[in-house]
PDB file of C-alpha atoms in Angstrom:
ATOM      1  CA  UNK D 139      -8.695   9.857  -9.394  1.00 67.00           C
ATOM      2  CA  UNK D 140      -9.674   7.231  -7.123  1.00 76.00           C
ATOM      3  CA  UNK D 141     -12.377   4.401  -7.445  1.00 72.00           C
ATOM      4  CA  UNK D 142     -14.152   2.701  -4.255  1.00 72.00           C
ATOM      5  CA  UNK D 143     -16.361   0.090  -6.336  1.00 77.00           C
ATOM      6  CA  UNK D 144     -15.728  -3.438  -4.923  1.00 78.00           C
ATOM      7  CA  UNK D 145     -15.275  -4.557  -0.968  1.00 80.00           C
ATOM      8  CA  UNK D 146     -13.422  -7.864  -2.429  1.00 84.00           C
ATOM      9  CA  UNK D 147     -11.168  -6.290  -3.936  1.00 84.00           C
ATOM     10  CA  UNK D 148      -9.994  -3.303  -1.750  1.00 84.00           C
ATOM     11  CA  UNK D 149      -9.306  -6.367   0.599  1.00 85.00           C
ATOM     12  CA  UNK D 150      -7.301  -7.646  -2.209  1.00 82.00           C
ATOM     13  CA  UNK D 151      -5.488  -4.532  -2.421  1.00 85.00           C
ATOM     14  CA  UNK D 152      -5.440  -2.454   0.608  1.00 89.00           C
ATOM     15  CA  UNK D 153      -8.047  -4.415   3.254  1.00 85.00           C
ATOM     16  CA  UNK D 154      -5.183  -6.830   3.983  1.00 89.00           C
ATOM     17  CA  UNK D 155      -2.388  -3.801   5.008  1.00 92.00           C
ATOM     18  CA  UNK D 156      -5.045  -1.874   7.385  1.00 91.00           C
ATOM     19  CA  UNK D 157      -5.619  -4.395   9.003  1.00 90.00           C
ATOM     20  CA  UNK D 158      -1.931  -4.823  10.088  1.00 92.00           C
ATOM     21  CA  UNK D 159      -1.986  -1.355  10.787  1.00 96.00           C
ATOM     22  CA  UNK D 160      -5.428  -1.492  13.057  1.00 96.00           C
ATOM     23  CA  UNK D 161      -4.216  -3.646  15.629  1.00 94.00           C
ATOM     24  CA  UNK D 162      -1.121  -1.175  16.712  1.00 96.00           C
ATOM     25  CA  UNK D 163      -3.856   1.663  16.446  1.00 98.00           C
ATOM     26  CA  UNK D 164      -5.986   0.783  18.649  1.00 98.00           C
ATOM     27  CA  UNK D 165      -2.887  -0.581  20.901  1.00 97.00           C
ATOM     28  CA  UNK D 166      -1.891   2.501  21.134  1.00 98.00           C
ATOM     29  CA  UNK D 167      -5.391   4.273  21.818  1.00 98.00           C
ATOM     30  CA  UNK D 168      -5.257   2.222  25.018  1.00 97.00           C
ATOM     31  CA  UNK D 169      -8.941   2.806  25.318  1.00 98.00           C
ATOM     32  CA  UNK D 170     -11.820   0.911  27.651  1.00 97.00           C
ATOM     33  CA  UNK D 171     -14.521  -1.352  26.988  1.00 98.00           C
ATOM     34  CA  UNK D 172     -17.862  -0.031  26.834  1.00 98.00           C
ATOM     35  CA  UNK D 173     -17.810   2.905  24.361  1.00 98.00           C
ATOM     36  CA  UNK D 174     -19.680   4.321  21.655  1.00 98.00           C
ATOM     37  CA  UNK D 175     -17.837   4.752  18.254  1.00 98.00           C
ATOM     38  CA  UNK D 176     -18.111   6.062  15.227  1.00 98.00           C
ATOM     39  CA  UNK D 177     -15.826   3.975  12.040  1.00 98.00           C
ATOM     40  CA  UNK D 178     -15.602   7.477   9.307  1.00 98.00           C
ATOM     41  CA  UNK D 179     -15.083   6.123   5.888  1.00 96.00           C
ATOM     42  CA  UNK D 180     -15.214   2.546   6.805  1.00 95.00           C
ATOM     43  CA  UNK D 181     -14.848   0.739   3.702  1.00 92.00           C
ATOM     44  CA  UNK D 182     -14.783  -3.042   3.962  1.00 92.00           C
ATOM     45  CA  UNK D 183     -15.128  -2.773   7.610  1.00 94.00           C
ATOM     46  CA  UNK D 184     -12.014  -3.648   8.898  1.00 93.00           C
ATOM     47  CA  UNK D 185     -11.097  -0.990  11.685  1.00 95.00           C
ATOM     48  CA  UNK D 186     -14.451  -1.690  12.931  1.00 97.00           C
ATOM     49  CA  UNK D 187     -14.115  -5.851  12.929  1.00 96.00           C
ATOM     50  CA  UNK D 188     -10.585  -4.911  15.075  1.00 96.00           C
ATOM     51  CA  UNK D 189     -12.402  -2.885  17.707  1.00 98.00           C
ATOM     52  CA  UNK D 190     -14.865  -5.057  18.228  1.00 97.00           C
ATOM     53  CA  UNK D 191     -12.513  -7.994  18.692  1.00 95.00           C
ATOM     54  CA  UNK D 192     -10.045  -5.294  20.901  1.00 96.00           C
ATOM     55  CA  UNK D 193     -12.031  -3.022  22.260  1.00 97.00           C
ATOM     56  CA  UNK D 194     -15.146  -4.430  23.461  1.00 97.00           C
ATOM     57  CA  UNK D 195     -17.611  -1.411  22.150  1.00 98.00           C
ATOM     58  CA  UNK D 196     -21.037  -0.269  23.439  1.00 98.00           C
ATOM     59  CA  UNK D 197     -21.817   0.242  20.095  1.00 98.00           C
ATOM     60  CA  UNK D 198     -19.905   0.939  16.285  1.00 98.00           C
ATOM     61  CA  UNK D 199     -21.563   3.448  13.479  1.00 98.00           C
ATOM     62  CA  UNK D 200     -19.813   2.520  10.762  1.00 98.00           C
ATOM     63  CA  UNK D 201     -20.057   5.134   7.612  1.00 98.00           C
ATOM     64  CA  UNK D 202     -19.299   5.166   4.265  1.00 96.00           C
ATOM     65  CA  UNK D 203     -20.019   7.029   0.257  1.00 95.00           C
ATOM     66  CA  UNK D 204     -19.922   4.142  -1.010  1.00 94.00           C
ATOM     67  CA  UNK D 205     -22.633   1.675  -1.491  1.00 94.00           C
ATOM     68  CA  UNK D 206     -20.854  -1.432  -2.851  1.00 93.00           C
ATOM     69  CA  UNK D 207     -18.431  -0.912   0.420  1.00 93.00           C
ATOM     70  CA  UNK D 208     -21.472  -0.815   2.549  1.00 96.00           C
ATOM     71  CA  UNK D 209     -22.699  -3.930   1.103  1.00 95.00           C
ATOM     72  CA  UNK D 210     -19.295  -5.725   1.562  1.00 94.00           C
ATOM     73  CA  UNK D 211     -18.969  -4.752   5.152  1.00 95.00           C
ATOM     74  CA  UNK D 212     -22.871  -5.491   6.198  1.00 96.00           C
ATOM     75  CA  UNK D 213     -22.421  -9.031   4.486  1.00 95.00           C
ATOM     76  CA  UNK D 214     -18.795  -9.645   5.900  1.00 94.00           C
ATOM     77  CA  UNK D 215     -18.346  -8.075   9.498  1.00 93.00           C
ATOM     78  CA  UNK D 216     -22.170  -7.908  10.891  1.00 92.00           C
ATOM     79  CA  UNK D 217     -22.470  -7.999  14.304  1.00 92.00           C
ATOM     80  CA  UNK D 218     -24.894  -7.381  17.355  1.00 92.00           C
ATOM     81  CA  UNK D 219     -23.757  -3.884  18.156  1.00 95.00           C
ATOM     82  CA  UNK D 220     -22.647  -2.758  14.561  1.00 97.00           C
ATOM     83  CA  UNK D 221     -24.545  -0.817  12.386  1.00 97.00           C
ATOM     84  CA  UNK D 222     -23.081   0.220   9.010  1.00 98.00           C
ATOM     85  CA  UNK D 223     -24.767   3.089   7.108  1.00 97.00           C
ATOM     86  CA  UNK D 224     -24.312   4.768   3.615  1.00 97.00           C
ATOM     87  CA  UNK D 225     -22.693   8.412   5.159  1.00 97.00           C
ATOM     88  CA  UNK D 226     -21.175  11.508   3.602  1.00 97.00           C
ATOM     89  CA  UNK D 227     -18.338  12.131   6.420  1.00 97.00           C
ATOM     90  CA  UNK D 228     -18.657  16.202   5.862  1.00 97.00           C
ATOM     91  CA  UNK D 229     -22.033  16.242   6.747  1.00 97.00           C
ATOM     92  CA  UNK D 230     -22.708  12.797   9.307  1.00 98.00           C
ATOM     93  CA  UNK D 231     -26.581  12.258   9.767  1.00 97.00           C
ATOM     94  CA  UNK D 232     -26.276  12.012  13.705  1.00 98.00           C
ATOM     95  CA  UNK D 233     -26.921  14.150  16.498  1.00 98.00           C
ATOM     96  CA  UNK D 234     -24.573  16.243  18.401  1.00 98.00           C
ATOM     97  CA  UNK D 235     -22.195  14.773  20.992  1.00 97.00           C
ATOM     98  CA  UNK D 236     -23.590  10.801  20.226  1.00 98.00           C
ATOM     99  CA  UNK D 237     -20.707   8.842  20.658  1.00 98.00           C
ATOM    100  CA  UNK D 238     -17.088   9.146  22.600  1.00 98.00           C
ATOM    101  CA  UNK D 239     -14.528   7.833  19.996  1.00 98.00           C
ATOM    102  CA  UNK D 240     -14.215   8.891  16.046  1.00 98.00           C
ATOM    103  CA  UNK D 241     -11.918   7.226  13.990  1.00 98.00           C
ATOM    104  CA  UNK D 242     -10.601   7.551  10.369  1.00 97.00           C
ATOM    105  CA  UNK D 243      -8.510   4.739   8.890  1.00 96.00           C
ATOM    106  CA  UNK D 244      -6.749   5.780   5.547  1.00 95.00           C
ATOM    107  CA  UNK D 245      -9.719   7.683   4.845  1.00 94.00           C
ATOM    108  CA  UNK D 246      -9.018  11.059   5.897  1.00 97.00           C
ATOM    109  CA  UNK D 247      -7.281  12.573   2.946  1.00 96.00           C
ATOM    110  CA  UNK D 248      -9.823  10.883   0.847  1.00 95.00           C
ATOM    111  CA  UNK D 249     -12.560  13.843   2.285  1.00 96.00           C
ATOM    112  CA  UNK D 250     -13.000  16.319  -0.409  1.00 95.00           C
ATOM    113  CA  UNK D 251     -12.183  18.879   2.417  1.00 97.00           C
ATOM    114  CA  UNK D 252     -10.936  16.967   5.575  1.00 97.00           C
ATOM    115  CA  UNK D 253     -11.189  19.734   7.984  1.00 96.00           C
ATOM    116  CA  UNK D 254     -14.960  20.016   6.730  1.00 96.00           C
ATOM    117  CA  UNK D 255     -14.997  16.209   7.826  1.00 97.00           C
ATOM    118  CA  UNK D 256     -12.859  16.696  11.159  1.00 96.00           C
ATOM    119  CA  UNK D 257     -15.249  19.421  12.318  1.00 96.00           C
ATOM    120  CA  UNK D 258     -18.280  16.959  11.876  1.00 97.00           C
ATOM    121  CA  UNK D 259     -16.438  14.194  13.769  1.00 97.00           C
ATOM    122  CA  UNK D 260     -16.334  16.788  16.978  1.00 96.00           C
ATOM    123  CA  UNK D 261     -19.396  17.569  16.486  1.00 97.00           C
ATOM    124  CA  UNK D 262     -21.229  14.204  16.744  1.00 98.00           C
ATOM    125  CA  UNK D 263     -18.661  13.531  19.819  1.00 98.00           C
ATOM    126  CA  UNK D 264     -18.892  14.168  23.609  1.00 97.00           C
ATOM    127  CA  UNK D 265     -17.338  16.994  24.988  1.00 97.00           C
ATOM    128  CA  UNK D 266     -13.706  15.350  25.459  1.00 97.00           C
ATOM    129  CA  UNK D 267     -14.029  12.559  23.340  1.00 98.00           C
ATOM    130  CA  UNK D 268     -11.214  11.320  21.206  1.00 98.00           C
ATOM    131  CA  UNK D 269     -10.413  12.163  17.468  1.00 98.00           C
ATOM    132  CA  UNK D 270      -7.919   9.337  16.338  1.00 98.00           C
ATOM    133  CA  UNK D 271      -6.995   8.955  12.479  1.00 98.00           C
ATOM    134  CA  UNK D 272      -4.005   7.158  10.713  1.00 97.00           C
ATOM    135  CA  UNK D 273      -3.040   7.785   7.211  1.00 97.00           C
ATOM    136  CA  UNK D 274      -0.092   6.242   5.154  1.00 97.00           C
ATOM    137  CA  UNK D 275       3.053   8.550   5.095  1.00 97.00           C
ATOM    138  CA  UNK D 276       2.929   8.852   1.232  1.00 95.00           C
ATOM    139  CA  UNK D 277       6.393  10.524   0.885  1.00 92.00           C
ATOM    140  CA  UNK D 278       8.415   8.737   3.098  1.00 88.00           C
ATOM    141  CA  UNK D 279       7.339   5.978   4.896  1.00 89.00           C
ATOM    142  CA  UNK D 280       4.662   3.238   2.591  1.00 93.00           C
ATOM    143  CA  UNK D 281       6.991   2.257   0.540  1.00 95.00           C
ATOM    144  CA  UNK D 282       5.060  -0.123  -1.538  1.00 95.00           C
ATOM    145  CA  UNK D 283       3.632   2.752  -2.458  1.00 96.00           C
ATOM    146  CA  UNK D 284       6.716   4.582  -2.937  1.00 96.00           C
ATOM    147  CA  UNK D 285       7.694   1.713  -5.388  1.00 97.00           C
ATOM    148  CA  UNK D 286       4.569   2.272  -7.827  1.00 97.00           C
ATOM    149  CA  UNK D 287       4.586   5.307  -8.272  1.00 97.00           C
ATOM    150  CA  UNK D 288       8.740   5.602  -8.647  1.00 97.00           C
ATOM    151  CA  UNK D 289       7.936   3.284 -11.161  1.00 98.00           C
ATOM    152  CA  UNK D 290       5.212   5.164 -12.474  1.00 98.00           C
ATOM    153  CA  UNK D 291       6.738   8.418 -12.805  1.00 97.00           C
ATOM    154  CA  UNK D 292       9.572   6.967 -14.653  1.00 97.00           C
ATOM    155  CA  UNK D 293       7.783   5.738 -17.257  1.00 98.00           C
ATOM    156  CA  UNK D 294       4.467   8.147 -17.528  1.00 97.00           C
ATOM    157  CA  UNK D 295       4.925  11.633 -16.398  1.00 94.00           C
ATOM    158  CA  UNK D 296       1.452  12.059 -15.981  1.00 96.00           C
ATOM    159  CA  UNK D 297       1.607   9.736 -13.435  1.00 97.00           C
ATOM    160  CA  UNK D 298       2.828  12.541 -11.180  1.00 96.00           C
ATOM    161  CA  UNK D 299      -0.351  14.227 -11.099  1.00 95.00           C
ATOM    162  CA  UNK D 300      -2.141  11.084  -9.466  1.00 94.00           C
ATOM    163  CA  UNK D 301       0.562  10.566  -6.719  1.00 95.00           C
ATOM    164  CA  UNK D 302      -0.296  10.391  -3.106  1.00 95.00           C
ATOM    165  CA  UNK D 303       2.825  12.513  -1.762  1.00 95.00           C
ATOM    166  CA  UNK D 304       1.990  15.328  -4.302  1.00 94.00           C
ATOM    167  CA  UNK D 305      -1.822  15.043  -3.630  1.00 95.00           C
ATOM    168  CA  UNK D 306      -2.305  14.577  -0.268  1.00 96.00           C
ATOM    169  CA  UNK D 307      -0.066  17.285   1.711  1.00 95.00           C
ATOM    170  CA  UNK D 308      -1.674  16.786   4.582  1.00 96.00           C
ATOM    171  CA  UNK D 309      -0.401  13.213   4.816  1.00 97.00           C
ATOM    172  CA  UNK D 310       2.854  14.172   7.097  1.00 97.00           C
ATOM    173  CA  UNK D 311       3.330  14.724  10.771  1.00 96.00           C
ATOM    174  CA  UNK D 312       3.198  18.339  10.511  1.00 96.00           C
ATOM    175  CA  UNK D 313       0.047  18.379   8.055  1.00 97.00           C
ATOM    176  CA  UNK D 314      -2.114  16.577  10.419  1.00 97.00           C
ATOM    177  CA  UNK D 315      -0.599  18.487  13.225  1.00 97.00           C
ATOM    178  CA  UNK D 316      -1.665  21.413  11.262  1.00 96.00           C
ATOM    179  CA  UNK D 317      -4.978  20.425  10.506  1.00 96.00           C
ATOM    180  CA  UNK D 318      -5.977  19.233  14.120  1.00 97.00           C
ATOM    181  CA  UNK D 319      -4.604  22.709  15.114  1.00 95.00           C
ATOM    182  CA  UNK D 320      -6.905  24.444  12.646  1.00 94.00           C
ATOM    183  CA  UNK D 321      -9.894  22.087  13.778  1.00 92.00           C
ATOM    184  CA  UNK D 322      -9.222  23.704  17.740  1.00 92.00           C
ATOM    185  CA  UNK D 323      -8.575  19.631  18.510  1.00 95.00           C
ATOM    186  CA  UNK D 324      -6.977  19.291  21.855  1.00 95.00           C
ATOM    187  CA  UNK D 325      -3.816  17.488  23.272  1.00 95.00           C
ATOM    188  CA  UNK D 326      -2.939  15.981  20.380  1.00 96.00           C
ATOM    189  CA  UNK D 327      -0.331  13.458  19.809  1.00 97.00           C
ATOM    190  CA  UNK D 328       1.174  12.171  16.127  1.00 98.00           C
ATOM    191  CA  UNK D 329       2.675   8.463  16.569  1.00 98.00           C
ATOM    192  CA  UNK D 330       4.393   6.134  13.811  1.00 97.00           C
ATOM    193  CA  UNK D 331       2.543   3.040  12.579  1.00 97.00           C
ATOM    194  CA  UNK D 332       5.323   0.633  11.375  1.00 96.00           C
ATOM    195  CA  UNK D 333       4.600  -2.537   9.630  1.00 95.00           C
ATOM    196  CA  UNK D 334       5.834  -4.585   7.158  1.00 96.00           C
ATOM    197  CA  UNK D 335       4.292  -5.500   3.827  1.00 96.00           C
ATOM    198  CA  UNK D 336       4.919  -9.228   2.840  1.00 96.00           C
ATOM    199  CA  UNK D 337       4.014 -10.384  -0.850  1.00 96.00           C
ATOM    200  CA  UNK D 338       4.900 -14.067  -1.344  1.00 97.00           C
ATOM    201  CA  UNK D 339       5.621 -13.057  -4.716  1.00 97.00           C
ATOM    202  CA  UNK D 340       5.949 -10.243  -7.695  1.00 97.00           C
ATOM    203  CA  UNK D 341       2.453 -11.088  -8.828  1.00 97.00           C
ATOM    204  CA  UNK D 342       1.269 -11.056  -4.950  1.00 97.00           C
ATOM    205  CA  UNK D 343       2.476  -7.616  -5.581  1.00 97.00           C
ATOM    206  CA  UNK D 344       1.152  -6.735  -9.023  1.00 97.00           C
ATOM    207  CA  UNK D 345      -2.196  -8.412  -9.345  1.00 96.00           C
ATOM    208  CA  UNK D 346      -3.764  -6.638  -6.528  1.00 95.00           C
ATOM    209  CA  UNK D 347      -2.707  -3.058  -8.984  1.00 95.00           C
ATOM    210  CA  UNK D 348      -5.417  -4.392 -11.618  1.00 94.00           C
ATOM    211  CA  UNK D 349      -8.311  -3.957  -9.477  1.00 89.00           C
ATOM    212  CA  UNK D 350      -8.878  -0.414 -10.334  1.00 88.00           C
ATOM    213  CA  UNK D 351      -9.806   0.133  -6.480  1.00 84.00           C
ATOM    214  CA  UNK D 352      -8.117   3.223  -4.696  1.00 85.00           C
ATOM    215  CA  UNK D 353      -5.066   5.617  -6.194  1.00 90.00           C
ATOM    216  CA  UNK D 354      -2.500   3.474  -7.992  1.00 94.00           C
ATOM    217  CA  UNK D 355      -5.228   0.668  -9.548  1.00 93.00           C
ATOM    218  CA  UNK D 356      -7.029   3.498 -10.879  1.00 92.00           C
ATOM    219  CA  UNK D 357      -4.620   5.144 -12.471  1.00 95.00           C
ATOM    220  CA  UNK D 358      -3.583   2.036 -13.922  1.00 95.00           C
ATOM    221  CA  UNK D 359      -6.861   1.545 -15.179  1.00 94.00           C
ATOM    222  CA  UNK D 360      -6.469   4.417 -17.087  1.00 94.00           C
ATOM    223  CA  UNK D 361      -3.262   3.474 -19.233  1.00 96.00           C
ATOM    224  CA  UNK D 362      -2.407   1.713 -22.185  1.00 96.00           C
ATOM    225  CA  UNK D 363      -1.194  -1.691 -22.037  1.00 97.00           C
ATOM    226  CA  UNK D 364       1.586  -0.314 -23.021  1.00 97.00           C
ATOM    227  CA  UNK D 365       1.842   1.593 -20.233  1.00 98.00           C
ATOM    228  CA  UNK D 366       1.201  -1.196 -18.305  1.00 98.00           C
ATOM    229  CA  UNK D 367       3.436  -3.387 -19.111  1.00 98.00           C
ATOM    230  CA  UNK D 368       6.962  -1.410 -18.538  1.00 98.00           C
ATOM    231  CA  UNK D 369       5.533  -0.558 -15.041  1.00 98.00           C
ATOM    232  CA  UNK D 370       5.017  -3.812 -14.344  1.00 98.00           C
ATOM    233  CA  UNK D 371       8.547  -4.638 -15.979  1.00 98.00           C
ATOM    234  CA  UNK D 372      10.109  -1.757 -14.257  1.00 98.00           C
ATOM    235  CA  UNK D 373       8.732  -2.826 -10.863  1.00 98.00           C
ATOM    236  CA  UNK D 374      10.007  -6.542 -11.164  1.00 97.00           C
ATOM    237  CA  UNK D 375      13.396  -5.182 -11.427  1.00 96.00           C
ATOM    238  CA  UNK D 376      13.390  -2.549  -8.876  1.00 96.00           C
ATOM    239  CA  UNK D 377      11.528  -4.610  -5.850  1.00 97.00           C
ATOM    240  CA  UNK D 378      13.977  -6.657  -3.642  1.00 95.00           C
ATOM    241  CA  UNK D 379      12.904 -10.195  -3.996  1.00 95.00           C
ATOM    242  CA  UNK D 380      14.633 -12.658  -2.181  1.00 96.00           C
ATOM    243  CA  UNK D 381      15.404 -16.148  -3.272  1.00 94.00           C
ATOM    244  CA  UNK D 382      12.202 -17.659  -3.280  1.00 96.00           C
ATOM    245  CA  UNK D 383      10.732 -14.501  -5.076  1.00 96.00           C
ATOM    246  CA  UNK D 384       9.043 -13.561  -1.726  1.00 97.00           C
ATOM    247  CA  UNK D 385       9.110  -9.585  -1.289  1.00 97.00           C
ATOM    248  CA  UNK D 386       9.076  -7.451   1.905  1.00 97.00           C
ATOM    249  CA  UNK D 387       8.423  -3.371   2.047  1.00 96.00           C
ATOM    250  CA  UNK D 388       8.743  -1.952   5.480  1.00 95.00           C
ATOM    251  CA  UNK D 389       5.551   0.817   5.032  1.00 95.00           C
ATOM    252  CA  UNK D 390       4.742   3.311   7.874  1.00 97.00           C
ATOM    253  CA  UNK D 391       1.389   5.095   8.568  1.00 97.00           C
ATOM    254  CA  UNK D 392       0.936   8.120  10.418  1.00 98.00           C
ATOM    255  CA  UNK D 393      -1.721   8.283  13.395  1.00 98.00           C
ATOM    256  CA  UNK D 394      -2.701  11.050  15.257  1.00 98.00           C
ATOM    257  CA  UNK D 395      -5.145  11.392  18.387  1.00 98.00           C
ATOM    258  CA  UNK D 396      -6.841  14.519  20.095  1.00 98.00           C
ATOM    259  CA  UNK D 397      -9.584  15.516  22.226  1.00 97.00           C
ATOM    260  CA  UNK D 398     -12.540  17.793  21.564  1.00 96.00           C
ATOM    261  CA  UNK D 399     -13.073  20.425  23.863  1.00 92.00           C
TER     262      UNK D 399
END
């Protein structure tokens, strides 16, 4: 159900909204200079450009399935201290206890079996280094999200098989609480990633769908034009535009930290 093909365009539709969300991350991580990381499910690289403009790193891993991702990032974000290699986060090819930090940005729930994955990011950490993770709050909070697949829904009811809040339970405070728990993650703390999503107009909005790259742009691939079309027209009239068409979606993410024992 989801598609991870093409750097440029996850940029296009979801590269441009982590970002956002990176910066208050690793704000709130409050972390030194000087540390080794490891970027789980990287993608286009964009956590790992932030901490090494914030954070000052010893060194960044950056992992990833997919190749054309890979590509993108090494291309894109290369630095001195970077390294980004073609991973399978349930089974990461490094030794135990190699770096201090892990971090998963809206890639968690995208782990065939994310406790699998969280259990690998201990291992390859330090006794007491830090777990950190943010997802989007499908249900409640990412409303441009929320807006799709309302949309969606109302038009296709197969649509409710491919949408986030059903699929990805884990993607609220007491899911990730739950899963850390389960994983025997230490001192951990869930905190609200607020941000708001600004499209300087409908097709800002809409064009970024026809990528086929993540949840909602592959499922869209997979309909009619048809289909297509009275989302699209649905969406128009249900997004608040304001008078010069410009559109703005309040969307939270969910983060949560922890320590390994």
């Amino acid at each position: 159900m989801d598609r991870w093909t093409s750097g440029a365009d996850y940029e296009q539709w979801m590269g441009r909204w982590s970002r956002l969300l990176a910066q208050d991350f690793l704000d709130w991580l409050n972390l030194p200079a000087g540390l080794r990381w490891i970027d789980v499910c990287c993608g286009s690289g964009v956590i790992t450009e932030a901490i090494v403009e914030r954070n000052a790193p010893a060194s960044i891993v950056a992992v990833d399935v997919s190749v054309e991702q890979i590509n993108f990032a090494r291309k894109h974000r290369a630095r001195p201290n970077v390294t980004f290699e073609l991973a399978d986060a349930m089974a990461l090819p490094f030794a135990d206890s190699s770096f201090d930090v892990a971090v998963c940005g809206l890639g968690l729930n995208y782990i065939p079996n994310p406790g699998q994955g969280l259990k690998e990011f201990c291992r390859v950490l330090r006794p007491e280094g830090m777990v950190a993770v943010y997802v989007w709050d499908y249900a409640q909070g990412a409303r441009f999200l929320r807006e799709f697949w309302d949309a969606a829904i109302a038009i296709d009811s197969e649509a409710t098989a491919y949408d986030q809040a059903r699929r990805f339970p884990i993607c609220t405070p007491e899911g990730l609480r739950g899963l850390f728990e389960q994983s025997r993650l230490e001192d951990s703390s869930v905190h609200a990633l607020d941000v708001v999503t600004r499209f300087i107009s409908f097709d800002d909005y809409w064009e970024p769908l026809l990528t086929g790259q993540g949840s909602a742009p592959n499922y869209l691939a997979t309909r009619d034009r048809k289909i297509q079309d009275a989302i699209r027209e649905r969406l128009r009239s249900a997004l608040p535009a304001n008078a010069h068409g410009e559109i703005e979606l309040p969307s939270r993410a969910l983060a949560i930290r922890a320590r390994r024992p």
